Structures are given as structure tokens and as C-alpha cells.
PDB file of C-alpha atoms in Angstrom:
ATOM      1  CA  MET A   1     122.095  52.488  86.976  1.00 66.00           C
ATOM      2  CA  ASN A   2     121.132  55.157  84.476  1.00 88.00           C
ATOM      3  CA  LEU A   3     117.722  56.207  85.715  1.00 93.00           C
ATOM      4  CA  THR A   4     115.782  59.348  84.929  1.00 94.00           C
ATOM      5  CA  ILE A   5     114.566  61.643  87.707  1.00 94.00           C
ATOM      6  CA  ASN A   6     111.012  60.407  87.103  1.00 94.00           C
ATOM      7  CA  GLU A   7     112.114  56.771  87.414  1.00 95.00           C
ATOM      8  CA  ILE A   8     114.013  57.506  90.627  1.00 95.00           C
ATOM      9  CA  ASP A   9     110.977  59.294  92.060  1.00 95.00           C
ATOM     10  CA  ARG A  10     108.750  56.351  91.123  1.00 95.00           C
ATOM     11  CA  ILE A  11     111.134  53.818  92.698  1.00 95.00           C
ATOM     12  CA  ILE A  12     111.231  55.880  95.917  1.00 95.00           C
ATOM     13  CA  GLU A  13     107.446  56.057  95.886  1.00 94.00           C
ATOM     14  CA  MET A  14     107.119  52.299  95.352  1.00 92.00           C
ATOM     15  CA  ALA A  15     109.692  51.560  98.056  1.00 93.00           C
ATOM     16  CA  TRP A  16     107.692  53.607 100.600  1.00 91.00           C
ATOM     17  CA  GLU A  17     104.398  51.906  99.695  1.00 87.00           C
ATOM     18  CA  ASP A  18     103.590  49.069 102.087  1.00 80.00           C
ATOM     19  CA  ARG A  19     101.922  46.796  99.559  1.00 79.00           C
ATOM     20  CA  THR A  20     104.469  47.186  96.757  1.00 85.00           C
ATOM     21  CA  THR A  21     106.963  44.348  96.907  1.00 86.00           C
ATOM     22  CA  PHE A  22     110.642  44.504  96.081  1.00 88.00           C
ATOM     23  CA  GLU A  23     109.833  41.927  93.405  1.00 89.00           C
ATOM     24  CA  ALA A  24     107.462  44.427  91.739  1.00 89.00           C
ATOM     25  CA  ILE A  25     110.235  47.030  91.694  1.00 92.00           C
ATOM     26  CA  LYS A  26     112.617  44.458  90.236  1.00 93.00           C
ATOM     27  CA  TYR A  27     110.077  43.485  87.571  1.00 92.00           C
ATOM     28  CA  GLN A  28     109.486  47.085  86.527  1.00 94.00           C
ATOM     29  CA  PHE A  29     112.961  48.625  86.940  1.00 95.00           C
ATOM     30  CA  LYS A  30     115.357  45.621  87.011  1.00 95.00           C
ATOM     31  CA  LEU A  31     116.677  46.616  90.473  1.00 96.00           C
ATOM     32  CA  ASP A  32     116.988  43.967  93.170  1.00 94.00           C
ATOM     33  CA  GLU A  33     116.365  44.687  96.847  1.00 91.00           C
ATOM     34  CA  GLN A  34     119.986  45.611  97.576  1.00 95.00           C
ATOM     35  CA  GLN A  35     120.060  48.059  94.649  1.00 96.00           C
ATOM     36  CA  VAL A  36     116.834  49.671  95.907  1.00 95.00           C
ATOM     37  CA  ILE A  37     118.405  50.048  99.353  1.00 94.00           C
ATOM     38  CA  GLU A  38     121.501  51.659  97.797  1.00 96.00           C
ATOM     39  CA  LEU A  39     119.344  54.023  95.729  1.00 97.00           C
ATOM     40  CA  MET A  40     117.301  54.991  98.788  1.00 95.00           C
ATOM     41  CA  ARG A  41     120.473  55.600 100.800  1.00 96.00           C
ATOM     42  CA  LYS A  42     121.815  57.824  98.018  1.00 96.00           C
ATOM     43  CA  GLU A  43     118.608  59.758  97.280  1.00 95.00           C
ATOM     44  CA  LEU A  44     117.064  60.257 100.726  1.00 95.00           C
ATOM     45  CA  LYS A  45     118.200  62.407 103.596  1.00 95.00           C
ATOM     46  CA  PRO A  46     119.980  60.259 106.220  1.00 96.00           C
ATOM     47  CA  SER A  47     117.109  60.574 108.712  1.00 96.00           C
ATOM     48  CA  SER A  48     114.526  59.660 106.038  1.00 95.00           C
ATOM     49  CA  PHE A  49     116.606  56.655 104.981  1.00 95.00           C
ATOM     50  CA  ARG A  50     116.846  55.411 108.597  1.00 95.00           C
ATOM     51  CA  LEU A  51     113.089  55.832 109.008  1.00 93.00           C
ATOM     52  CA  TRP A  52     112.421  53.926 105.771  1.00 92.00           C
ATOM     53  CA  ARG A  53     114.816  51.086 106.687  1.00 91.00           C
ATOM     54  CA  LYS A  54     113.242  50.717 110.111  1.00 90.00           C
ATOM     55  CA  ARG A  55     109.817  50.653 108.469  1.00 87.00           C
ATOM     56  CA  VAL A  56     110.537  48.007 105.796  1.00 86.00           C
ATOM     57  CA  GLN A  57     112.868  45.673 107.684  1.00 84.00           C
ATOM     58  CA  GLY A  58     110.985  42.487 108.318  1.00 72.00           C
ATOM     59  CA  ARG A  59     107.765  43.815 106.780  1.00 70.00           C
ATOM     60  CA  LYS A  60     105.969  40.839 105.238  1.00 67.00           C
ATOM     61  CA  THR A  61     104.188  42.886 102.591  1.00 65.00           C
ATOM     62  CA  LYS A  62     107.501  43.993 101.020  1.00 67.00           C
ATOM     63  CA  HIS A  63     108.402  40.404 100.057  1.00 59.00           C
ATOM     64  CA  GLU A  64     106.124  38.415  97.788  1.00 61.00           C
ATOM     65  CA  LYS A  65     106.953  35.062  99.408  1.00 58.00           C
ATOM     66  CA  LEU A  66     106.032  36.308 102.895  1.00 53.00           C
ATOM     67  CA  ARG A  67     102.635  37.784 101.965  1.00 53.00           C
ATOM     68  CA  VAL A  68      99.511  36.182 103.352  1.00 52.00           C
ATOM     69  CA  PHE A  69      97.343  37.409 100.478  1.00 48.00           C
ATOM     70  CA  GLU A  70      97.747  36.393  96.842  1.00 55.00           C
ATOM     71  CA  LYS A  71      97.415  39.618  94.914  1.00 56.00           C
ATOM     72  CA  GLY A  72      97.426  43.295  95.692  1.00 53.00           C
ATOM     73  CA  ARG A  73      97.659  46.501  93.744  1.00 49.00           C
ATOM     74  CA  PHE A  74     101.056  48.069  93.217  1.00 50.00           C
ATOM     75  CA  LYS A  75      99.505  51.467  93.935  1.00 54.00           C
ATOM     76  CA  CYS A  76      96.235  52.737  95.301  1.00 54.00           C
ATOM     77  CA  SER A  77      94.239  54.671  92.706  1.00 54.00           C
ATOM     78  CA  ARG A  78      93.597  57.440  95.256  1.00 51.00           C
ATOM     79  CA  GLN A  79      97.254  57.987  96.084  1.00 53.00           C
ATOM     80  CA  LYS A  80      98.829  61.244  94.959  1.00 57.00           C
ATOM     81  CA  GLN A  81     101.869  61.201  92.741  1.00 56.00           C
ATOM     82  CA  ILE A  82     105.092  61.936  94.555  1.00 51.00           C
ATOM     83  CA  THR A  83     107.341  64.130  92.469  1.00 52.00           C
ATOM     84  CA  HIS A  84     110.270  66.118  93.693  1.00 55.00           C
ATOM     85  CA  ASN A  85     109.274  65.134  97.197  1.00 56.00           C
ATOM     86  CA  ASN A  86     110.767  66.923 100.151  1.00 59.00           C
ATOM     87  CA  ILE A  87     112.354  63.810 101.642  1.00 60.00           C
ATOM     88  CA  SER A  88     114.814  63.419  98.792  1.00 58.00           C
ATOM     89  CA  LYS A  89     118.090  65.294  98.609  1.00 60.00           C
ATOM     90  CA  ARG A  90     117.144  66.979  95.345  1.00 56.00           C
TER      91      ARG A  90
END
């Protein structure tokens, strides 16, 4: 995985978003769910990673097949950009 800092930040942002599926991340960045988990483990502080894993495990909105609605936005237009966030190790 040769990703830029901006791409890593965007993947972390998408992974934290409730309505952004792992399939959307795979479509945009060619990373499957396991690769996203590995990236999050590597880039986040251990406590932030545990919090994220607890949050997304079993969450229906993170998997396209489990959603009860057909379409949703990848990102809310009102959401601030997350760059060089303070939950990452950088």
C-alpha cells in the first residue's frame, strides 16, 4: 500500500463515518475491509483503534448488504475535513 498522507487521512475519515461503507472505501482506494482494519491499527493510537473497532463491529451501515436503505451519501456536505487529526499517530 503506497498511499499519500492525504489518502490515509481520507480513508481514516471514511472509516469513522457511520454511513460510509467498506465497499465505498474499496471502490475509491482499492482496500478491502481487512486492509482498512490493518491501516487503522497502524495509523491510530491503540485506544482510538479499540474505540473504532468497538464502534464498527456489527454496524449495519458499514456493510452495503446489511443496509436497510438503498442509497446514502459517502460524506455529509456539512462535515469538516479531517486532516492531521489528533487521533492518528502522526
